[in-house]
PDB file of C-alpha atoms in Angstrom:
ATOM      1  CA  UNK A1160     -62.750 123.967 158.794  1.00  0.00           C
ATOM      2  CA  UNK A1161     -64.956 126.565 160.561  1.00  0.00           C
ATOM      3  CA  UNK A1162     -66.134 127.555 163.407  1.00  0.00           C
ATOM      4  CA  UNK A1163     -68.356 124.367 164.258  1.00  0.00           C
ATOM      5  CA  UNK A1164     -66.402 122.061 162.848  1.00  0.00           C
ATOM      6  CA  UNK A1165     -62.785 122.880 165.010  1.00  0.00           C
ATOM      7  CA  UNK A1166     -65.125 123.104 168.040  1.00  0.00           C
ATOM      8  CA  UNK A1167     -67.034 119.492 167.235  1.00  0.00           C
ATOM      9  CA  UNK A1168     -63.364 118.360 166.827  1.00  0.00           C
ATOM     10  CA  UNK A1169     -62.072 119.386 170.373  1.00  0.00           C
ATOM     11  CA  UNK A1170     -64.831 117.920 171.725  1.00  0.00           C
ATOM     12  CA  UNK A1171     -64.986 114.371 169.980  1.00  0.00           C
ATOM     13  CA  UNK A1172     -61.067 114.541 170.902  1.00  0.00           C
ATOM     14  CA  UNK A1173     -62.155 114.684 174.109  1.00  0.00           C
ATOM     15  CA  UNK A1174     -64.078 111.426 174.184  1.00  0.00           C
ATOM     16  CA  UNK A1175     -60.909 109.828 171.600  1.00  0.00           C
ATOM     17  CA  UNK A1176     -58.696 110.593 174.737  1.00  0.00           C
ATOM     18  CA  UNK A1177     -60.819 108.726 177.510  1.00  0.00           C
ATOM     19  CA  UNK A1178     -61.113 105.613 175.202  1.00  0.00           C
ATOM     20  CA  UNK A1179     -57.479 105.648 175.028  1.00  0.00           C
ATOM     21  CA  UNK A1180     -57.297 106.230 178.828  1.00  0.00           C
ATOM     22  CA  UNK A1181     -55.159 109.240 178.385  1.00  0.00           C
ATOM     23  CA  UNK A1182     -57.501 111.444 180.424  1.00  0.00           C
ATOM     24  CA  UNK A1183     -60.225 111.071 182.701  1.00  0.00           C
ATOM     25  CA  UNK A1184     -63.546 113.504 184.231  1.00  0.00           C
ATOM     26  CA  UNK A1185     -62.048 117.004 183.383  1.00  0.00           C
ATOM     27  CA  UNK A1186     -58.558 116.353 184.179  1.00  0.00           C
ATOM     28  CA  UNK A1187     -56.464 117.703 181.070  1.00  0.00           C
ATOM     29  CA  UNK A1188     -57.305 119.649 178.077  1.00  0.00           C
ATOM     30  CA  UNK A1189     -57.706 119.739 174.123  1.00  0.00           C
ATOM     31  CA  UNK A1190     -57.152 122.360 171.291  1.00  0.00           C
ATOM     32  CA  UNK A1191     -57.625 123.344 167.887  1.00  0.00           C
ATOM     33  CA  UNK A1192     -56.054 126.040 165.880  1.00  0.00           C
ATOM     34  CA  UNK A1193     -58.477 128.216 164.100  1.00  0.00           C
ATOM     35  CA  UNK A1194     -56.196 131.095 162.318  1.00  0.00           C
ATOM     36  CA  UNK A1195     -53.050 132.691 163.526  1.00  0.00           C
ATOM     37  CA  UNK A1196     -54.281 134.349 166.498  1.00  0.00           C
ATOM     38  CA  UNK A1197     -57.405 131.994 167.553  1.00  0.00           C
ATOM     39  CA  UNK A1198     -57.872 128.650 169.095  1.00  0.00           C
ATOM     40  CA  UNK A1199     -60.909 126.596 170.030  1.00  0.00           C
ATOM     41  CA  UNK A1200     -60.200 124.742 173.327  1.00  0.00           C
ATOM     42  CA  UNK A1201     -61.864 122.515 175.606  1.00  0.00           C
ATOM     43  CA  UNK A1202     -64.134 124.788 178.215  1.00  0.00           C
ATOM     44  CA  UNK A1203     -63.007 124.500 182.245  1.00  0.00           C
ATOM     45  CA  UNK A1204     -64.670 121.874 184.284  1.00  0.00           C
ATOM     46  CA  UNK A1205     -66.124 119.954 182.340  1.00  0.00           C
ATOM     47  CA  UNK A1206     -66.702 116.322 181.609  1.00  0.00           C
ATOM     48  CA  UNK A1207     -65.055 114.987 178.134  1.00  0.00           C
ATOM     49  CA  UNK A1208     -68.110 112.564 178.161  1.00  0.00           C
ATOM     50  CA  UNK A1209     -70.649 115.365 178.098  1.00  0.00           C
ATOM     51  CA  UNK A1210     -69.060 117.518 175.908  1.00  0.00           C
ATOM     52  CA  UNK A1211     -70.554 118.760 172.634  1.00  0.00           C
ATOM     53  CA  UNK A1212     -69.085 120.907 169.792  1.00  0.00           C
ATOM     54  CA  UNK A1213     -71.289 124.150 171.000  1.00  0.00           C
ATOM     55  CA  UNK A1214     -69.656 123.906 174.999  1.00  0.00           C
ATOM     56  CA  UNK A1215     -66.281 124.917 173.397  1.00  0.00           C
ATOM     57  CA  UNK A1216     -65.102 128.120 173.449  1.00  0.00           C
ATOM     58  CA  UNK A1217     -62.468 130.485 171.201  1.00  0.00           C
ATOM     59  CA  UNK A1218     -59.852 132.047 172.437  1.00  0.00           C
ATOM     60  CA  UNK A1219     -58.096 134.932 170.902  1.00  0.00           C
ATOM     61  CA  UNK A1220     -54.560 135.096 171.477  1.00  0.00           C
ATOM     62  CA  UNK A1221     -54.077 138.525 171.378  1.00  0.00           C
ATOM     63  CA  UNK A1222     -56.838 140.238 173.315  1.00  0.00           C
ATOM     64  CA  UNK A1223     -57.047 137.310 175.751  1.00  0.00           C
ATOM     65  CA  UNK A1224     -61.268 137.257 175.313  1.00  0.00           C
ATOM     66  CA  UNK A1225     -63.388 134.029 173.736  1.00  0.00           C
ATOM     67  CA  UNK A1226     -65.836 133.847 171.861  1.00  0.00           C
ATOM     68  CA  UNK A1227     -68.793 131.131 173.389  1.00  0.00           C
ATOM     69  CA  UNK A1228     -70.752 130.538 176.620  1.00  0.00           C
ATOM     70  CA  UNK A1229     -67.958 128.594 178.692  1.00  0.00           C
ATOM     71  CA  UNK A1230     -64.737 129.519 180.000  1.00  0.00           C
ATOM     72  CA  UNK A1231     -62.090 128.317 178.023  1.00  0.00           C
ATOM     73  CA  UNK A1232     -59.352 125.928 180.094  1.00  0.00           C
ATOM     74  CA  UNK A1233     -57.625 127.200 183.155  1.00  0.00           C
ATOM     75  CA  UNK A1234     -54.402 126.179 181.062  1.00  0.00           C
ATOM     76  CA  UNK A1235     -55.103 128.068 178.059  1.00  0.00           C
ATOM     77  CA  UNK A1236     -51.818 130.080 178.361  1.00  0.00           C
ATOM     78  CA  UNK A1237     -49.929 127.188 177.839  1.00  0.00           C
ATOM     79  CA  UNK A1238     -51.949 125.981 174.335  1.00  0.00           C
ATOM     80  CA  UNK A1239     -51.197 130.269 173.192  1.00  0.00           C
ATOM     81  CA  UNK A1240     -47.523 129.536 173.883  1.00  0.00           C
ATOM     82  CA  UNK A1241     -47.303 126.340 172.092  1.00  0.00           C
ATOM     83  CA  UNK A1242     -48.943 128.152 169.149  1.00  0.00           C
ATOM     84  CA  UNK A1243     -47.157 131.276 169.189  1.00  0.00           C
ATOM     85  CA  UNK A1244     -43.857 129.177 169.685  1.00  0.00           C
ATOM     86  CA  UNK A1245     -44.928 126.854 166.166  1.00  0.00           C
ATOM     87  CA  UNK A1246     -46.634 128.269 163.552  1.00  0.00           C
ATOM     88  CA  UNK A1247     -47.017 124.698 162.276  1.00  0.00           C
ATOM     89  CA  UNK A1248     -48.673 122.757 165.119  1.00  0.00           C
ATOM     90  CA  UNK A1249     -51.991 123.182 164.687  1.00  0.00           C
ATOM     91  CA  UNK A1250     -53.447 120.933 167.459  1.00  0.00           C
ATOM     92  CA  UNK A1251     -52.268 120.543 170.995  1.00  0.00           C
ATOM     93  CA  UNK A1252     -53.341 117.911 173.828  1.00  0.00           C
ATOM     94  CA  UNK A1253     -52.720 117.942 177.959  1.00  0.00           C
ATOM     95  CA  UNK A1254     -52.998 114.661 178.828  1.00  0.00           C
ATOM     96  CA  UNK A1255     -53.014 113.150 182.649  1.00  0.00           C
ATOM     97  CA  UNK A1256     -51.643 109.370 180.858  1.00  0.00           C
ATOM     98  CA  UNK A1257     -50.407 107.535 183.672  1.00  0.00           C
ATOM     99  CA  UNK A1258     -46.454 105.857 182.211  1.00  0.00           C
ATOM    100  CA  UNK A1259     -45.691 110.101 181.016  1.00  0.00           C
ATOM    101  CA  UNK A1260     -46.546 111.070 184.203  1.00  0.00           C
ATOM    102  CA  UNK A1261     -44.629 108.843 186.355  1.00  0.00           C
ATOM    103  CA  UNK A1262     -41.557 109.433 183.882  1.00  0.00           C
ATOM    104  CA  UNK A1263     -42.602 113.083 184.521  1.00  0.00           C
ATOM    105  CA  UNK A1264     -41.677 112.923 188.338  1.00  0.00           C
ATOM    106  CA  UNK A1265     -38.283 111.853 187.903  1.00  0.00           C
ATOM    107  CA  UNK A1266     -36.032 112.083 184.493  1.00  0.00           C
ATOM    108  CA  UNK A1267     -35.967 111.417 180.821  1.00  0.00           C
ATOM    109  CA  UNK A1268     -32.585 109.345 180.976  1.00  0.00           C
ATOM    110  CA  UNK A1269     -34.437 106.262 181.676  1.00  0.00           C
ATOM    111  CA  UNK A1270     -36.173 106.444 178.060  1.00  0.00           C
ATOM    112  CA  UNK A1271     -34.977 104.463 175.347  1.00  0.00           C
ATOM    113  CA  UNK A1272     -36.152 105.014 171.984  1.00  0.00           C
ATOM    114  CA  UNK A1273     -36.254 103.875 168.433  1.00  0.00           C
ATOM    115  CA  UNK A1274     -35.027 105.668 165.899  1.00  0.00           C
ATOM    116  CA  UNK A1275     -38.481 106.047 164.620  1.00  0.00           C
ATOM    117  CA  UNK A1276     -39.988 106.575 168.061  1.00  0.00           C
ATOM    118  CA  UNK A1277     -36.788 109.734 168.330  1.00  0.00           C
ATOM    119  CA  UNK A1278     -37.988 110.654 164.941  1.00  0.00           C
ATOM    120  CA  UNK A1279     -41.529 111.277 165.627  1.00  0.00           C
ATOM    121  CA  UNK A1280     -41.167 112.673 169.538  1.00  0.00           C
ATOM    122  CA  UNK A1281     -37.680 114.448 169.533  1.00  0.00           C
ATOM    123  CA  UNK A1282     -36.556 115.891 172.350  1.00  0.00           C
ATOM    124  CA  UNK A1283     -38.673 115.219 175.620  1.00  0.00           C
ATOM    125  CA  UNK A1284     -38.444 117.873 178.092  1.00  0.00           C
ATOM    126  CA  UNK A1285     -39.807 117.682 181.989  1.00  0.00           C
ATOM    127  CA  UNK A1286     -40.984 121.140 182.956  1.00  0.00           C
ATOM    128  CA  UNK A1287     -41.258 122.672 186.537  1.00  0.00           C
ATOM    129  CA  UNK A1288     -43.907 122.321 188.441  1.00  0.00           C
ATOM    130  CA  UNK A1289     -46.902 125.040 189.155  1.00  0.00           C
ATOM    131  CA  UNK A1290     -50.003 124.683 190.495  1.00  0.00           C
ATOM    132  CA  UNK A1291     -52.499 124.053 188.085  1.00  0.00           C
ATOM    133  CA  UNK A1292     -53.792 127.276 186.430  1.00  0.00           C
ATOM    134  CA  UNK A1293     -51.190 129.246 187.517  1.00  0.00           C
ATOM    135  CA  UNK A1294     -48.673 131.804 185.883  1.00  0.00           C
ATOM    136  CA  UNK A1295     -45.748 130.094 187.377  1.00  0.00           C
ATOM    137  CA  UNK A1296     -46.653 125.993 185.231  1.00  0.00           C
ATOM    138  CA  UNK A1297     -47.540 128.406 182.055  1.00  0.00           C
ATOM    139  CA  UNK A1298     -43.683 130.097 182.436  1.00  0.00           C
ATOM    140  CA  UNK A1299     -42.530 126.633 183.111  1.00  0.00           C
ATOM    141  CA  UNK A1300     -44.088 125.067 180.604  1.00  0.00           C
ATOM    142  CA  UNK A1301     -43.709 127.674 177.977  1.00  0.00           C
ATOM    143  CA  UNK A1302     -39.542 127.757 178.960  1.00  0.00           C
ATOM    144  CA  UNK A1303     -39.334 123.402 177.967  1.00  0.00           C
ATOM    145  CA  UNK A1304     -41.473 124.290 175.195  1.00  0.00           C
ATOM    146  CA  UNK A1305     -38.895 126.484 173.779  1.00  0.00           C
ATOM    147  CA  UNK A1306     -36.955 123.215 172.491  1.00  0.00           C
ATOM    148  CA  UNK A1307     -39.482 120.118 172.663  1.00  0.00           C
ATOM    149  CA  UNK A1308     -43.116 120.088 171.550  1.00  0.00           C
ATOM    150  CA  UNK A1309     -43.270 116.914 173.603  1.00  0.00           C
ATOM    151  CA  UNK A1310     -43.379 118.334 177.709  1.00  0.00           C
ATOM    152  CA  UNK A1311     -43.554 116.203 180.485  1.00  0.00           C
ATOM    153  CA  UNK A1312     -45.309 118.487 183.155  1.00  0.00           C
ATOM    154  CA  UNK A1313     -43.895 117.706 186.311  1.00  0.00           C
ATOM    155  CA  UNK A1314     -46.480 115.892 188.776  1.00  0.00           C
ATOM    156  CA  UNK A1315     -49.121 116.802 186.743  1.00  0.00           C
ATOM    157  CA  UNK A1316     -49.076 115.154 183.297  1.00  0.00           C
ATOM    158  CA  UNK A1317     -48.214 115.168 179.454  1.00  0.00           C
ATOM    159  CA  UNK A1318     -48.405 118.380 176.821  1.00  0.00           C
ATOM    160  CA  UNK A1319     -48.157 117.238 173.294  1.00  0.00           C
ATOM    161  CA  UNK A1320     -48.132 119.093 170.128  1.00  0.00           C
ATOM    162  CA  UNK A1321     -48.940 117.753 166.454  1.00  0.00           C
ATOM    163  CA  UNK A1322     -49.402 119.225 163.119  1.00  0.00           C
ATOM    164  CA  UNK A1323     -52.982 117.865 163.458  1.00  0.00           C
ATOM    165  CA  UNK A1324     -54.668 115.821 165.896  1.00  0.00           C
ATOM    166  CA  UNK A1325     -53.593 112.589 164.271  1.00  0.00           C
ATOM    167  CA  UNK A1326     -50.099 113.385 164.957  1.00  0.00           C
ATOM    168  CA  UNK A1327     -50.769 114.590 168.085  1.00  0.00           C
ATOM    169  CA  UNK A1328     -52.630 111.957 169.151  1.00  0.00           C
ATOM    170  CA  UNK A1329     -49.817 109.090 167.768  1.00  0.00           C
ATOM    171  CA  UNK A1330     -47.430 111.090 169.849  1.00  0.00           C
ATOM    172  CA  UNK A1331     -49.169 110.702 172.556  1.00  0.00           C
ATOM    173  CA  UNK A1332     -50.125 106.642 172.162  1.00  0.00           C
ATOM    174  CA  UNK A1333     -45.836 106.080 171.155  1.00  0.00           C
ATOM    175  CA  UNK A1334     -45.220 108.393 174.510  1.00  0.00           C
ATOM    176  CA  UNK A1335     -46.548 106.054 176.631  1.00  0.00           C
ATOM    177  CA  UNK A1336     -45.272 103.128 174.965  1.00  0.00           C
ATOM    178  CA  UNK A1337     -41.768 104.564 175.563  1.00  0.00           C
ATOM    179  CA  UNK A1338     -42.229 105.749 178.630  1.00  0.00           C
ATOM    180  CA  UNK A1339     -44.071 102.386 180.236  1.00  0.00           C
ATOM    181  CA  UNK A1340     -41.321 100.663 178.723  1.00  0.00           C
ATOM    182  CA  UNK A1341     -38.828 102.429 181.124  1.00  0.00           C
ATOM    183  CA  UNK A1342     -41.645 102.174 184.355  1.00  0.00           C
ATOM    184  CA  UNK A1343     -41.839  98.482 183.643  1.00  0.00           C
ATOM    185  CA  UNK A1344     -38.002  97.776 183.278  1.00  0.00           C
ATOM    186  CA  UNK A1345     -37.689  99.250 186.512  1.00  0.00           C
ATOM    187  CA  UNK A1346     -40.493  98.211 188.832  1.00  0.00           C
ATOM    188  CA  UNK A1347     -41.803  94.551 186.654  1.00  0.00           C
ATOM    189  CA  UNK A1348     -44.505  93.608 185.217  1.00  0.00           C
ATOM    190  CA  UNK A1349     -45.873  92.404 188.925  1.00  0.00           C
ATOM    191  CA  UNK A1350     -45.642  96.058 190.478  1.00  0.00           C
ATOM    192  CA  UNK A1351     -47.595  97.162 187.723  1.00  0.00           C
ATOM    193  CA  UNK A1352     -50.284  93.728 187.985  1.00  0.00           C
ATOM    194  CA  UNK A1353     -50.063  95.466 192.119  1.00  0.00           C
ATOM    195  CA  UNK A1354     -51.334  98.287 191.369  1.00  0.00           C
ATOM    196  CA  UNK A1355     -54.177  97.741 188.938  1.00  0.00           C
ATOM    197  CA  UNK A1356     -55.452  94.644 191.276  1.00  0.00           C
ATOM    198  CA  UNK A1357     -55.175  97.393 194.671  1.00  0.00           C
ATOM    199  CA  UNK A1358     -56.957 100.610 192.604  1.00  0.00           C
ATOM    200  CA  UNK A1359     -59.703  98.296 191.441  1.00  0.00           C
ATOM    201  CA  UNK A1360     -60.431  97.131 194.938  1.00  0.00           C
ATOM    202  CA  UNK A1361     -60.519 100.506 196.039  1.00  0.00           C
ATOM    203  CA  UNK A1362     -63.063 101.080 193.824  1.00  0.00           C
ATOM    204  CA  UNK A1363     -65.600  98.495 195.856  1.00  0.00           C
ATOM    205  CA  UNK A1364     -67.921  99.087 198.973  1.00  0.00           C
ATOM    206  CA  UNK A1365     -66.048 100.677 201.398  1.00  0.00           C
ATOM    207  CA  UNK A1366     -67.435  98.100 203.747  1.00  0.00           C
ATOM    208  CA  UNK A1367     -66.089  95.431 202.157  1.00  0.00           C
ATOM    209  CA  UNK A1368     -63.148  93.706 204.212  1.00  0.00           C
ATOM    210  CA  UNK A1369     -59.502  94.206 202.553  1.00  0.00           C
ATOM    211  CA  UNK A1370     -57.107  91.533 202.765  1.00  0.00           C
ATOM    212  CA  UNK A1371     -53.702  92.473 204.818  1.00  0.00           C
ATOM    213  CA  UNK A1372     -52.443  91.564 200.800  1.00  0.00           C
ATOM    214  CA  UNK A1373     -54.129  93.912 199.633  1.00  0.00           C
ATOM    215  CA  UNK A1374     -53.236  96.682 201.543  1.00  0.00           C
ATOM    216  CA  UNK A1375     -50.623  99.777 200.534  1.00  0.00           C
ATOM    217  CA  UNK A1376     -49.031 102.002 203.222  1.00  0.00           C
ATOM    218  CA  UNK A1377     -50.014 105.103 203.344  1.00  0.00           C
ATOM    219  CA  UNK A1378     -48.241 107.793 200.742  1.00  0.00           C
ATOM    220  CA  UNK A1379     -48.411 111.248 200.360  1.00  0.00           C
ATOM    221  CA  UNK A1380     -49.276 112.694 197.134  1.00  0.00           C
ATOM    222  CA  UNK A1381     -46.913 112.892 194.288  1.00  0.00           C
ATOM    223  CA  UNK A1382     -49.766 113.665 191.755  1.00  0.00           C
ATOM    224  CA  UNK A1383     -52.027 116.907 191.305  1.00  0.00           C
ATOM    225  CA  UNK A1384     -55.110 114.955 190.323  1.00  0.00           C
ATOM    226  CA  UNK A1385     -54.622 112.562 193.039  1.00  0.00           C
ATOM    227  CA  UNK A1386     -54.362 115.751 195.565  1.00  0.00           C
ATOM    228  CA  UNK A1387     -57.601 117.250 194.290  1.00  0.00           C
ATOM    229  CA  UNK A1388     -59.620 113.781 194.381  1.00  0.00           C
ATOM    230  CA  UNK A1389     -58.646 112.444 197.726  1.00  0.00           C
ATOM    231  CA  UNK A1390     -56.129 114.957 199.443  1.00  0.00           C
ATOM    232  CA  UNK A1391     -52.486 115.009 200.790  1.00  0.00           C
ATOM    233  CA  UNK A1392     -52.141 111.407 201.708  1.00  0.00           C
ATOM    234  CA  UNK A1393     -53.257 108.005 200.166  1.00  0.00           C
ATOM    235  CA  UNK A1394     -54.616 105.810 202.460  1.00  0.00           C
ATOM    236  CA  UNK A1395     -57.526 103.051 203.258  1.00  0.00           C
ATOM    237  CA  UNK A1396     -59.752 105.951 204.727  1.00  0.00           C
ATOM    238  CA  UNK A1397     -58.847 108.982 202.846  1.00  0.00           C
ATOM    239  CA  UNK A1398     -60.261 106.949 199.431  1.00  0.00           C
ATOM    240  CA  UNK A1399     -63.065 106.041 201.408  1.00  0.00           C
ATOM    241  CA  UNK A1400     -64.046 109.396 202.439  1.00  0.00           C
ATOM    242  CA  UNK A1401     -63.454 110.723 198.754  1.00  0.00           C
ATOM    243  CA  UNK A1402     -65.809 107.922 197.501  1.00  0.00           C
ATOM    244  CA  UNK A1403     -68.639 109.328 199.310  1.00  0.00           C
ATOM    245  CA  UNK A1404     -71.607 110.514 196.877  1.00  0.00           C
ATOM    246  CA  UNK A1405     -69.835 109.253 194.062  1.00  0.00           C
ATOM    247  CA  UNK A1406     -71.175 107.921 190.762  1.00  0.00           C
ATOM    248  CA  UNK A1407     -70.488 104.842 189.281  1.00  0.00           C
ATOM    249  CA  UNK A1408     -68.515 106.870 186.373  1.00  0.00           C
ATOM    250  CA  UNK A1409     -66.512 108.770 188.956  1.00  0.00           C
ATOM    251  CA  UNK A1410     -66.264 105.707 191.063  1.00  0.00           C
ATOM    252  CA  UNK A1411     -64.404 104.413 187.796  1.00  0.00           C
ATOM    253  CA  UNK A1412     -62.286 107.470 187.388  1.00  0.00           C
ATOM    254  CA  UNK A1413     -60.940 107.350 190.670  1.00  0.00           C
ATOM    255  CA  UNK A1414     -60.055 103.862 190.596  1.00  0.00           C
ATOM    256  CA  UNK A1415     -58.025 104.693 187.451  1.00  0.00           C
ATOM    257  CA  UNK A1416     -56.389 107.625 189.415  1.00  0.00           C
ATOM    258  CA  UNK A1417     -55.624 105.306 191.902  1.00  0.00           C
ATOM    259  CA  UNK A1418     -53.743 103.003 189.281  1.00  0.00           C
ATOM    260  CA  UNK A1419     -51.396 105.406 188.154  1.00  0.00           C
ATOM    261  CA  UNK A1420     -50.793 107.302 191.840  1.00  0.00           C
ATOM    262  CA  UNK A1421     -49.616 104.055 193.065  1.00  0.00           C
ATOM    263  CA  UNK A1422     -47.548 102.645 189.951  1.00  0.00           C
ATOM    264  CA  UNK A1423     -45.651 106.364 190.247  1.00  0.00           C
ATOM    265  CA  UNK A1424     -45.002 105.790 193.628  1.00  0.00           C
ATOM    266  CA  UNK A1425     -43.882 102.418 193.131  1.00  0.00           C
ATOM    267  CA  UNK A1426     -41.497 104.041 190.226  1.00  0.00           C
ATOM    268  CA  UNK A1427     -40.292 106.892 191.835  1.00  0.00           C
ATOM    269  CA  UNK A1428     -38.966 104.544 195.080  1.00  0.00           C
ATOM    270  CA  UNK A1429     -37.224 102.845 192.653  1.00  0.00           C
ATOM    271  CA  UNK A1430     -35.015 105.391 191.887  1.00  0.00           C
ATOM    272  CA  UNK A1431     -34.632 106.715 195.156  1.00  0.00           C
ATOM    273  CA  UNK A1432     -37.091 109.502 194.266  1.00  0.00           C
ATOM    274  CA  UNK A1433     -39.104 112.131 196.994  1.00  0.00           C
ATOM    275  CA  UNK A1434     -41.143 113.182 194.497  1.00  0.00           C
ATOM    276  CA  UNK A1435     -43.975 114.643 197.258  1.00  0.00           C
ATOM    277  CA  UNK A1436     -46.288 117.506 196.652  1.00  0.00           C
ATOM    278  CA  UNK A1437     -46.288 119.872 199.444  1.00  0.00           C
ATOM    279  CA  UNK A1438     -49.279 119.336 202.256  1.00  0.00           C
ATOM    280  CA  UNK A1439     -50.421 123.269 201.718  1.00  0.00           C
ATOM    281  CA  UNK A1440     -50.296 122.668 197.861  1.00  0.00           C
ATOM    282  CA  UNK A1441     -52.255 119.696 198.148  1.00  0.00           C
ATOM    283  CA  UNK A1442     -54.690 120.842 200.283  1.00  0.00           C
ATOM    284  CA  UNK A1443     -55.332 124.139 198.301  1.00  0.00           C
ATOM    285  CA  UNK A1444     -56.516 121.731 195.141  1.00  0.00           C
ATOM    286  CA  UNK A1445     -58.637 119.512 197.424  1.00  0.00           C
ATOM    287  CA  UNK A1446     -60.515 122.229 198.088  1.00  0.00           C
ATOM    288  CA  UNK A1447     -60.481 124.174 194.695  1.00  0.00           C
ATOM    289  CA  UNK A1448     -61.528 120.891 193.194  1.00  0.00           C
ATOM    290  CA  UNK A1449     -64.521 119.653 196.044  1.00  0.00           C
ATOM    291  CA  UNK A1450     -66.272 123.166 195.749  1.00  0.00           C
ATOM    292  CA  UNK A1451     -65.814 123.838 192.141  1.00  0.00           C
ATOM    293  CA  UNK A1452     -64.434 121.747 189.459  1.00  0.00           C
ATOM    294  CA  UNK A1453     -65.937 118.483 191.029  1.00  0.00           C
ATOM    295  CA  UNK A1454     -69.616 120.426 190.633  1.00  0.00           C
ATOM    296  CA  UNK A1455     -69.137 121.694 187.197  1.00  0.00           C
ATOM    297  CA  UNK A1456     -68.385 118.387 185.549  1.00  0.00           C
ATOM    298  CA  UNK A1457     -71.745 117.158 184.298  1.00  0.00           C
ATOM    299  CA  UNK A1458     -73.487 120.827 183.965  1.00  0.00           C
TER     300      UNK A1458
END
């Protein structure tokens, strides 16, 4: 392929992903080998639904510049190390899919696998966590990555390698088939029913009365999406304050956000599991996110 045609494939990824509610708004990222040293990947900040072939940038490995008019992901280091690592993946996806993630917060001994399934993932590894964009989650990362091309990012999502974006992108889809197997067998089927019934009321007027049944106690944040969208703590007011201003398309991704915050929380105090982000952590990507990323999104 050239130039155009890797970039036009990032960026109808992109829109593949949110159909398959793997991602949502700007949250993970997308790339496409080019040649031994070069990669296209998905530019910083902005929306998978606006993207277009000519928004994504390439990065060169080796003198760490890019070739286009957008800044290439925040979590580009990681994509170099999973190519440097494998000369034969040739397409890597960050996903923020909510069953990985929740696995992600606790431990891979939960997960039981086909042999087909095994065959196709292999090893599963759960990295460290790092703030997002930081040299500390690319060493972590890059350190699991060293023996899985499957990496559960720790409160923060799903990296996934493939030989192409079809195999990355089955990966991904069997990932979260193994992994909500394992969330369901511990919570039920009615945790998870819970959860998706509470996030889509959230998602209403904020005037509108909520039933005592309805209601969730207030949680701190286990997730680094759900820190930058509404802050440290989950509760009745803090989603009403983050709903403020908000589109019916971001409306929509929050209430999806909301899904998977609370079916992690539900999963992680099943197995006796903390699992909290830090309060200064948390409000460091609130803010990072409110006066930047939120405002790039549609530009």
């Amino acid at each position: 392929m050239n130039d155009n045609e890797i970039k036009q494939l990032v960026a109808d990824t992109g829109r593949r992903l949110l159909d398959k509610g793997l991602v949502a708004r700007t949250w993970g990222n997308i790339s496409a080998r080019k040649d031994a040293t070069k990669f296209a990947i998905s530019p910083s900040g902005l929306g998978y639904e606006n993207m277009e072939g000519s928004d994504v940038p390439i990065y060169d490995m080796e003198t760490k510049t890019w070739e286009g008019s957008r800044k290439p992901s925040s979590e580009k280091k990681i994509h170099a190390a999973a190519y440097k690592l494998y000369p034969e993946v040739n397409f890597v996806i960050h996903t923020h899919q909510d069953y990985a993630t929740a696995v992600g917060l606790a431990t891979t001994n939960e997960l039981e696998m086909s042999p087909e399934e095994k065959d196709l993932l292999g090893k599963i590894s759960i990295a460290g966590y790092g703030l997002p964009g930081t040299d500390k989650l690319a060493d972590n990362v890059t350190s699991s990555l060293k023996n899985s091309q499957v990496v559960l990012m720790a409160h923060h999502g799903a990296l996934i390698l493939g030989k192409d974006v079809e195999d990355a992108l089955k990966k991904a889809e069997v990932l979260e088939e193994v992994c909500k197997r394992a969330v369901i067998k511990k919570i039920g089927t009615d945790a998870i029913e819970e959860a998706c019934k509470i996030a889509g009321l959230k998602k209403m007027d904020t005037d509108a009365p909520e039933k005592e049944s309805d209601k969730i106690a207030p949680f701190k944040a286990q997730l680094d999406d759900m820190a930058q969208m509404i802050g440290p703590k989950y509760s009745t007011g803090a989603v009403a304050k983050a709903k403020e201003g908000l589109s019916e398309d971001d409306l929509q991704a929050l209430s999806l956000l909301l899904n998977k915050a609370i079916i992690c929380k539900k999963y992680t105090e099943a197995l006796g599991i903390d699992g909290r982000l830090s309060s200064f952590d948390c409000i460091l990507m609130r803010t990072v996110y409110k006066f930047k990323y939120s405002k790039q999104k549609n530009k």
